mmCIF file of C-alpha atoms and ligand atoms in Angstrom:
data_model
loop_
_atom_site.group_PDB
_atom_site.id
_atom_site.type_symbol
_atom_site.label_atom_id
_atom_site.label_comp_id
_atom_site.label_asym_id
_atom_site.label_seq_id
_atom_site.Cartn_x
_atom_site.Cartn_y
_atom_site.Cartn_z
ATOM 1 C CA MET A 1 -211.740 -33.237 44.763
ATOM 2 C CA SER A 2 -209.346 -35.105 47.047
ATOM 3 C CA GLY A 3 -210.811 -38.188 48.611
ATOM 4 C CA GLN A 4 -213.416 -38.474 45.873
ATOM 5 C CA ALA A 5 -213.391 -40.536 42.725
ATOM 6 C CA LYS A 6 -211.900 -38.535 39.863
ATOM 7 C CA SER A 7 -214.383 -36.709 37.651
ATOM 8 C CA THR A 8 -214.481 -37.718 34.013
ATOM 9 C CA VAL A 9 -214.540 -35.565 30.885
ATOM 10 C CA THR A 10 -215.481 -37.316 27.652
ATOM 11 C CA LEU A 11 -214.197 -36.062 24.315
ATOM 12 C CA ASP A 12 -215.269 -36.747 20.775
ATOM 13 C CA LEU A 13 -212.328 -37.382 18.418
ATOM 14 C CA ASP A 14 -213.062 -36.466 14.776
ATOM 15 C CA GLY A 15 -213.458 -32.718 14.335
ATOM 16 C CA VAL A 16 -212.351 -32.061 17.930
ATOM 17 C CA LEU A 17 -208.933 -33.651 18.448
ATOM 18 C CA ILE A 18 -208.017 -35.457 15.232
ATOM 19 C CA GLN A 19 -208.240 -35.497 11.472
ATOM 20 C CA ASN A 20 -208.594 -39.208 10.596
ATOM 21 C CA PRO A 21 -207.022 -40.878 7.512
ATOM 22 C CA PHE A 22 -210.269 -42.004 5.827
ATOM 23 C CA GLY A 23 -210.673 -39.096 3.396
ATOM 24 C CA SER A 24 -207.131 -38.910 2.074
ATOM 25 C CA TYR A 25 -205.994 -42.540 2.407
ATOM 26 C CA VAL A 26 -208.467 -45.251 3.466
ATOM 27 C CA VAL A 27 -211.306 -44.444 1.061
ATOM 28 C CA PRO A 28 -209.039 -43.743 -1.971
ATOM 29 C CA THR A 29 -207.211 -47.049 -1.326
ATOM 30 C CA VAL A 30 -210.504 -48.964 -1.054
ATOM 31 C CA LEU A 31 -211.722 -47.326 -4.280
ATOM 32 C CA GLY A 32 -208.461 -48.395 -5.963
ATOM 33 C CA HIS A 33 -209.402 -52.010 -5.226
ATOM 34 C CA LEU A 34 -213.081 -51.724 -6.084
ATOM 35 C CA GLU A 35 -212.396 -50.062 -9.463
ATOM 36 C CA ARG A 36 -211.047 -53.420 -10.728
ATOM 37 C CA SER A 37 -214.621 -54.711 -10.853
ATOM 38 C CA ALA A 38 -215.640 -56.192 -14.217
ATOM 39 C CA ARG A 39 -218.879 -54.230 -13.821
ATOM 40 C CA LEU A 40 -216.858 -51.018 -14.232
ATOM 41 C CA ALA A 41 -214.809 -52.150 -17.235
ATOM 42 C CA GLY A 42 -214.368 -49.362 -19.788
ATOM 43 C CA ARG A 43 -215.616 -46.655 -17.416
ATOM 44 C CA GLU A 44 -213.709 -43.435 -16.829
ATOM 45 C CA ARG A 45 -211.901 -43.676 -13.517
ATOM 46 C CA ALA A 46 -213.588 -40.558 -12.087
ATOM 47 C CA ALA A 47 -217.041 -41.835 -13.071
ATOM 48 C CA ALA A 48 -216.294 -45.282 -11.601
ATOM 49 C CA HIS A 49 -215.178 -43.689 -8.327
ATOM 50 C CA ARG A 50 -218.271 -41.508 -8.233
ATOM 51 C CA GLU A 51 -220.484 -44.580 -8.624
ATOM 52 C CA LEU A 52 -218.535 -46.504 -5.962
ATOM 53 C CA ARG A 53 -218.685 -43.609 -3.501
ATOM 54 C CA GLY A 54 -222.435 -43.515 -4.134
ATOM 55 C CA ALA A 55 -222.709 -47.245 -3.390
ATOM 56 C CA ILE A 56 -220.725 -46.868 -0.139
ATOM 57 C CA SER A 57 -222.828 -43.910 0.909
ATOM 58 C CA ALA A 58 -226.063 -45.789 0.065
ATOM 59 C CA GLU A 59 -225.020 -48.744 2.242
ATOM 60 C CA TRP A 60 -224.203 -46.358 5.127
ATOM 61 C CA GLN A 61 -227.566 -44.637 4.569
ATOM 62 C CA ARG A 62 -229.470 -47.958 4.694
ATOM 63 C CA ARG A 63 -227.951 -48.616 8.104
ATOM 64 C CA MET A 64 -228.834 -45.135 9.356
ATOM 65 C CA ASP A 65 -232.386 -45.444 7.983
ATOM 66 C CA ARG A 66 -232.994 -48.649 9.928
ATOM 67 C CA ARG A 67 -231.556 -46.839 12.998
ATOM 68 C CA ASP A 68 -228.719 -49.327 13.244
ATOM 69 C CA PHE A 69 -226.322 -46.613 14.375
ATOM 70 C CA VAL A 70 -223.686 -49.137 15.465
ATOM 71 C CA ALA A 71 -223.542 -50.940 12.086
ATOM 72 C CA ALA A 72 -223.349 -47.552 10.314
ATOM 73 C CA TYR A 73 -219.729 -47.240 11.548
ATOM 74 C CA HIS A 74 -218.626 -50.790 10.674
ATOM 75 C CA TRP A 75 -216.488 -49.811 7.685
ATOM 76 C CA ASP A 76 -215.034 -53.274 6.962
ATOM 77 C CA GLU A 77 -218.587 -54.550 6.612
ATOM 78 C CA ILE A 78 -219.834 -51.575 4.557
ATOM 79 C CA TYR A 79 -216.935 -51.766 2.069
ATOM 80 C CA GLY A 80 -217.382 -55.559 2.063
ATOM 81 C CA VAL A 81 -221.050 -55.287 1.037
ATOM 82 C CA VAL A 82 -220.085 -52.991 -1.853
ATOM 83 C CA ALA A 83 -217.172 -55.264 -2.864
ATOM 84 C CA GLU A 84 -219.540 -58.236 -3.016
ATOM 85 C CA ALA A 85 -222.068 -56.332 -5.113
ATOM 86 C CA TYR A 86 -219.258 -55.453 -7.539
ATOM 87 C CA GLY A 87 -217.767 -58.970 -7.522
ATOM 88 C CA VAL A 88 -214.444 -57.824 -6.034
ATOM 89 C CA SER A 89 -212.573 -59.931 -3.468
ATOM 90 C CA GLY A 90 -209.452 -59.404 -1.370
ATOM 91 C CA LEU A 91 -210.336 -55.968 -0.011
ATOM 92 C CA PRO A 92 -207.687 -54.837 2.505
ATOM 93 C CA ASP A 93 -208.461 -54.787 6.202
ATOM 94 C CA VAL A 94 -209.565 -51.271 7.217
ATOM 95 C CA THR A 95 -207.569 -51.315 10.468
ATOM 96 C CA ARG A 96 -204.434 -52.030 8.440
ATOM 97 C CA LEU A 97 -205.251 -49.114 6.125
ATOM 98 C CA VAL A 98 -205.788 -46.829 9.131
ATOM 99 C CA GLU A 99 -202.382 -47.851 10.468
ATOM 100 C CA GLU A 100 -200.716 -47.293 7.077
ATOM 101 C CA GLY A 101 -202.436 -43.940 6.567
ATOM 102 C CA SER A 102 -201.466 -42.827 10.075
ATOM 103 C CA ALA A 103 -197.827 -43.844 9.515
ATOM 104 C CA GLN A 104 -197.752 -42.004 6.182
ATOM 105 C CA GLY A 105 -198.916 -38.670 7.574
ATOM 106 C CA HIS A 106 -202.580 -38.760 6.544
ATOM 107 C CA VAL A 107 -203.594 -37.737 10.076
ATOM 108 C CA HIS A 108 -203.060 -34.672 12.216
ATOM 109 C CA ALA A 109 -203.974 -33.341 15.617
ATOM 110 C CA LEU A 110 -206.407 -30.404 15.546
ATOM 111 C CA PRO A 111 -205.471 -27.038 17.132
ATOM 112 C CA GLY A 112 -205.089 -27.226 20.912
ATOM 113 C CA ALA A 113 -205.526 -31.023 21.083
ATOM 114 C CA HIS A 114 -202.467 -31.896 23.160
ATOM 115 C CA GLN A 115 -202.724 -28.794 25.392
ATOM 116 C CA ALA A 116 -206.413 -29.427 26.100
ATOM 117 C CA LEU A 117 -205.827 -33.000 27.234
ATOM 118 C CA HIS A 118 -202.794 -31.971 29.326
ATOM 119 C CA LEU A 119 -204.820 -29.198 30.980
ATOM 120 C CA LEU A 120 -207.709 -31.500 31.911
ATOM 121 C CA ARG A 121 -205.353 -34.151 33.286
ATOM 122 C CA GLU A 122 -203.274 -31.618 35.246
ATOM 123 C CA ARG A 123 -206.532 -30.633 36.963
ATOM 124 C CA GLY A 124 -206.996 -34.229 38.049
ATOM 125 C CA LEU A 125 -209.733 -35.075 35.568
ATOM 126 C CA ARG A 126 -210.061 -38.423 33.814
ATOM 127 C CA THR A 127 -210.132 -38.134 30.025
ATOM 128 C CA VAL A 128 -212.158 -40.664 28.035
ATOM 129 C CA ALA A 129 -212.535 -40.648 24.261
ATOM 130 C CA LEU A 130 -216.228 -41.091 23.370
ATOM 131 C CA THR A 131 -216.442 -41.702 19.655
ATOM 132 C CA ASN A 132 -218.722 -43.312 17.095
ATOM 133 C CA GLY A 133 -215.600 -44.590 15.333
ATOM 134 C CA TYR A 134 -214.741 -48.154 16.284
ATOM 135 C CA ARG A 135 -211.765 -48.543 18.604
ATOM 136 C CA ARG A 136 -209.732 -50.437 15.998
ATOM 137 C CA TYR A 137 -210.065 -47.506 13.551
ATOM 138 C CA GLN A 138 -209.432 -44.761 16.132
ATOM 139 C CA TRP A 139 -206.786 -45.968 18.559
ATOM 140 C CA PRO A 140 -204.026 -46.308 15.889
ATOM 141 C CA VAL A 141 -204.587 -42.624 15.007
ATOM 142 C CA LEU A 142 -204.295 -41.551 18.657
ATOM 143 C CA GLU A 143 -201.099 -43.574 18.967
ATOM 144 C CA ALA A 144 -199.585 -42.097 15.796
ATOM 145 C CA LEU A 145 -200.296 -38.560 17.029
ATOM 146 C CA GLY A 146 -199.013 -39.118 20.563
ATOM 147 C CA LEU A 147 -202.503 -38.574 21.992
ATOM 148 C CA ALA A 148 -203.119 -42.124 23.256
ATOM 149 C CA PRO A 149 -201.153 -41.667 26.527
ATOM 150 C CA LEU A 150 -203.344 -38.638 27.330
ATOM 151 C CA PHE A 151 -206.475 -40.795 27.569
ATOM 152 C CA ASP A 152 -207.598 -43.040 30.401
ATOM 153 C CA ASP A 153 -209.900 -44.939 28.081
ATOM 154 C CA LEU A 154 -211.863 -44.986 24.830
ATOM 155 C CA GLU A 155 -215.530 -45.979 24.537
ATOM 156 C CA SER A 156 -217.054 -46.751 21.148
ATOM 157 C CA PRO A 157 -220.256 -48.255 19.702
ATOM 158 C CA GLU A 158 -219.145 -51.823 18.954
ATOM 159 C CA ALA A 159 -218.301 -52.436 22.622
ATOM 160 C CA HIS A 160 -221.670 -51.294 23.957
ATOM 161 C CA GLY A 161 -224.254 -51.732 21.191
ATOM 162 C CA TYR A 162 -225.082 -48.003 21.164
ATOM 163 C CA ALA A 163 -223.772 -44.969 19.277
ATOM 164 C CA LYS A 164 -224.027 -41.225 19.939
ATOM 165 C CA PRO A 165 -226.542 -39.619 20.402
ATOM 166 C CA GLN A 166 -227.951 -42.643 22.208
ATOM 167 C CA PRO A 167 -227.544 -41.802 25.918
ATOM 168 C CA GLU A 168 -226.670 -45.419 26.732
ATOM 169 C CA LEU A 169 -223.196 -44.871 25.256
ATOM 170 C CA PHE A 170 -222.626 -41.931 27.616
ATOM 171 C CA HIS A 171 -223.988 -43.943 30.545
ATOM 172 C CA ALA A 172 -221.472 -46.697 29.750
ATOM 173 C CA VAL A 173 -218.748 -44.268 30.890
ATOM 174 C CA GLY A 174 -220.405 -43.657 34.268
ATOM 175 C CA GLU A 175 -220.659 -40.201 35.852
ATOM 176 C CA VAL A 176 -219.494 -37.568 33.341
ATOM 177 C CA LEU A 177 -218.695 -33.926 34.224
ATOM 178 C CA ALA A 178 -218.847 -32.640 30.640
ATOM 179 C CA HIS A 179 -218.657 -33.916 27.060
ATOM 180 C CA VAL A 180 -216.755 -32.072 24.317
ATOM 181 C CA GLY A 181 -217.848 -32.612 20.710
ATOM 182 C CA ASP A 182 -218.418 -30.898 17.375
ATOM 183 C CA THR A 183 -221.584 -32.551 16.023
ATOM 184 C CA LEU A 184 -224.807 -30.994 17.300
ATOM 185 C CA GLU A 185 -226.961 -34.049 16.658
ATOM 186 C CA HIS A 186 -224.432 -36.539 18.044
ATOM 187 C CA ASP A 187 -222.480 -34.764 20.749
ATOM 188 C CA VAL A 188 -224.754 -31.993 22.024
ATOM 189 C CA LEU A 189 -227.994 -33.972 21.654
ATOM 190 C CA GLY A 190 -226.446 -37.109 23.124
ATOM 191 C CA ALA A 191 -224.914 -35.308 26.088
ATOM 192 C CA ASN A 192 -228.183 -33.525 26.842
ATOM 193 C CA LEU A 193 -230.164 -36.771 26.578
ATOM 194 C CA ALA A 194 -227.688 -38.324 29.016
ATOM 195 C CA GLY A 195 -227.836 -35.384 31.443
ATOM 196 C CA VAL A 196 -224.248 -34.306 30.734
ATOM 197 C CA ARG A 197 -223.042 -30.712 30.090
ATOM 198 C CA ALA A 198 -222.324 -30.326 26.369
ATOM 199 C CA VAL A 199 -219.291 -28.343 25.210
ATOM 200 C CA TRP A 200 -219.883 -27.667 21.516
ATOM 201 C CA VAL A 201 -216.720 -27.145 19.443
ATOM 202 C CA VAL A 202 -217.558 -25.004 16.434
ATOM 203 C CA PRO A 203 -214.588 -23.416 14.601
ATOM 204 C CA GLU A 204 -216.909 -20.924 12.834
ATOM 205 C CA LEU A 205 -218.117 -19.524 16.175
ATOM 206 C CA PRO A 206 -218.988 -15.844 15.517
ATOM 207 C CA GLY A 207 -217.916 -12.858 17.625
ATOM 208 C CA PRO A 208 -214.770 -12.069 19.590
ATOM 209 C CA ASP A 209 -215.352 -14.260 22.629
ATOM 210 C CA PRO A 210 -213.664 -17.683 22.907
ATOM 211 C CA VAL A 211 -216.613 -19.044 24.879
ATOM 212 C CA VAL A 212 -220.342 -18.386 24.364
ATOM 213 C CA ALA A 213 -222.422 -19.461 27.350
ATOM 214 C CA GLY A 214 -225.620 -18.801 29.268
ATOM 215 C CA GLU A 215 -227.731 -15.863 28.065
ATOM 216 C CA ALA A 216 -225.294 -15.134 25.215
ATOM 217 C CA LEU A 217 -226.500 -18.366 23.570
ATOM 218 C CA ALA A 218 -229.903 -16.695 23.153
ATOM 219 C CA ASN A 219 -228.718 -13.340 21.740
ATOM 220 C CA PRO A 220 -229.804 -12.618 18.153
ATOM 221 C CA ASP A 221 -226.347 -12.860 16.570
ATOM 222 C CA PHE A 222 -225.704 -16.257 18.037
ATOM 223 C CA SER A 223 -229.180 -17.632 17.457
ATOM 224 C CA THR A 224 -229.050 -16.748 13.742
ATOM 225 C CA PHE A 225 -225.735 -18.584 13.450
ATOM 226 C CA PHE A 226 -227.064 -21.436 15.561
ATOM 227 C CA GLY A 227 -230.113 -21.787 13.290
ATOM 228 C CA GLU A 228 -227.850 -21.991 10.226
ATOM 229 C CA MET A 229 -225.748 -24.679 11.885
ATOM 230 C CA GLN A 230 -228.876 -26.706 12.681
ATOM 231 C CA ASP A 231 -229.936 -26.437 9.028
ATOM 232 C CA ARG A 232 -226.556 -27.947 8.109
ATOM 233 C CA ALA A 233 -226.886 -30.795 10.618
ATOM 234 C CA ILE A 234 -226.996 -33.714 8.191
ATOM 235 C CA TYR A 235 -227.895 -36.439 10.697
ATOM 236 C CA LEU A 236 -230.762 -34.509 12.250
ATOM 237 C CA ARG A 237 -233.468 -36.280 10.241
ATOM 238 C CA HIS A 238 -232.463 -39.544 11.921
ATOM 239 C CA HIS A 239 -233.123 -38.064 15.349
ATOM 240 C CA PRO A 240 -236.705 -36.822 15.664
ATOM 241 C CA GLU A 241 -236.166 -36.661 19.433
ATOM 242 C CA ALA A 242 -234.004 -33.532 18.924
ATOM 243 C CA THR A 243 -235.776 -30.437 20.267
ATOM 244 C CA ALA A 244 -234.251 -26.937 20.251
ATOM 245 C CA ALA A 245 -233.503 -27.305 23.957
ATOM 246 C CA LEU A 246 -231.809 -30.679 23.463
ATOM 247 C CA LEU A 247 -229.592 -29.213 20.740
ATOM 248 C CA THR A 248 -228.488 -26.265 22.903
ATOM 249 C CA PRO A 249 -225.029 -26.687 24.433
ATOM 250 C CA TRP A 250 -223.876 -25.673 27.891
ATOM 251 C CA VAL A 251 -221.159 -23.625 26.157
ATOM 252 C CA ALA A 252 -219.997 -23.121 22.573
ATOM 253 C CA VAL A 253 -216.261 -22.750 21.880
ATOM 254 C CA ARG A 254 -214.011 -22.381 18.842
ATOM 255 C CA ASN A 255 -211.616 -25.217 19.649
ATOM 256 C CA VAL A 256 -211.009 -27.964 22.154
ATOM 257 C CA LEU A 257 -208.512 -25.942 24.215
ATOM 258 C CA ASP A 258 -211.082 -23.208 24.872
ATOM 259 C CA GLY A 259 -213.491 -26.012 25.804
ATOM 260 C CA ALA A 260 -211.031 -27.514 28.277
ATOM 261 C CA ARG A 261 -210.416 -24.045 29.783
ATOM 262 C CA ALA A 262 -214.171 -23.510 30.245
ATOM 263 C CA ILE A 263 -214.433 -26.859 32.008
ATOM 264 C CA VAL A 264 -211.529 -26.309 34.411
ATOM 265 C CA GLU A 265 -212.490 -22.686 35.130
ATOM 266 C CA GLN A 266 -216.175 -23.281 35.699
ATOM 267 C CA LEU A 267 -216.472 -26.844 36.934
ATOM 268 C CA THR A 268 -213.359 -27.608 38.994
HETATM 269 MG MG1 MG B 301 -216.866 -35.250 15.716
#
C-alpha cells in the first residue's frame, strides 16, 4: 500500500474491545443519588432502584421510538430527565463518574484487544473507534486501559448527528476497509448499509473454526445459530430496513483478535 493513503479499519468499542464502567459503577452511583427522592420515601431500596431503572429505560426507549438515535446515548440528559421527574438535583456529571469508575477498576479490556490493535497498526492500517457511546464517556476508558494510543481517532454520534446503524456515521470516517463490531443491528447492518465489510464479533460462535466466512455462513449449523442471534437482537424493531442480507456479515469471529487476523490475512 506504499504511496497510497492508509486504509482504515473501524472498530466498535463495547463488547469488542472494552467493558465500560456503566453497569458496575456509573448506574449504581446515579441510582444512589436518585433514591433520595421524596417520591421514594419509605420504599425498599431494591424496589426503589427497580422503579428508577425502569424510568431510565423508559426515557431511553422514548428516544429510540422517535428514532432519535443520537439522543438515546446522551446519558447526562437521560439521567437528568429522570432526576427532574423525581425532584432530585445535583446529579453528578457522567463523564466524571466514567473517569472515577475507570480509575477504580470498573473497566477491562476484552480478550485480544491490545494484540488486535497492534496487529492492524503493524500492517499499516489506520484504526478508528466507531462507537455509539459519546466521546466524553468512551475516551477516558480507552485511556485507563492503555488503548487510546492504539487509535488514530474516535468517531461518535454527538459529533456527526448520526448513530450506528445509520450509514452517515460510517461515511463520516471516509473510505473504510472493514468494520469490527458485536451488534448485528448496529455494526453489521450499519456496515452493510454503508458498503463496508462487516466483521461480526460473537463470542458464542459455534464450531471449531475461529473464522466463519463465505459459504460456511449459509451452512445449516451456522444459520440455526444465526437465526437465534437475530431473535435476540433487541434493537431490531427500530430498524425495519434490516433484511437478512443486510444482517449477514462478511465474516463472523469469536473475538477481536481473530477479526483483526481475518482482515490482515484477507484484505492486506
Ligand atoms: Mg458493541
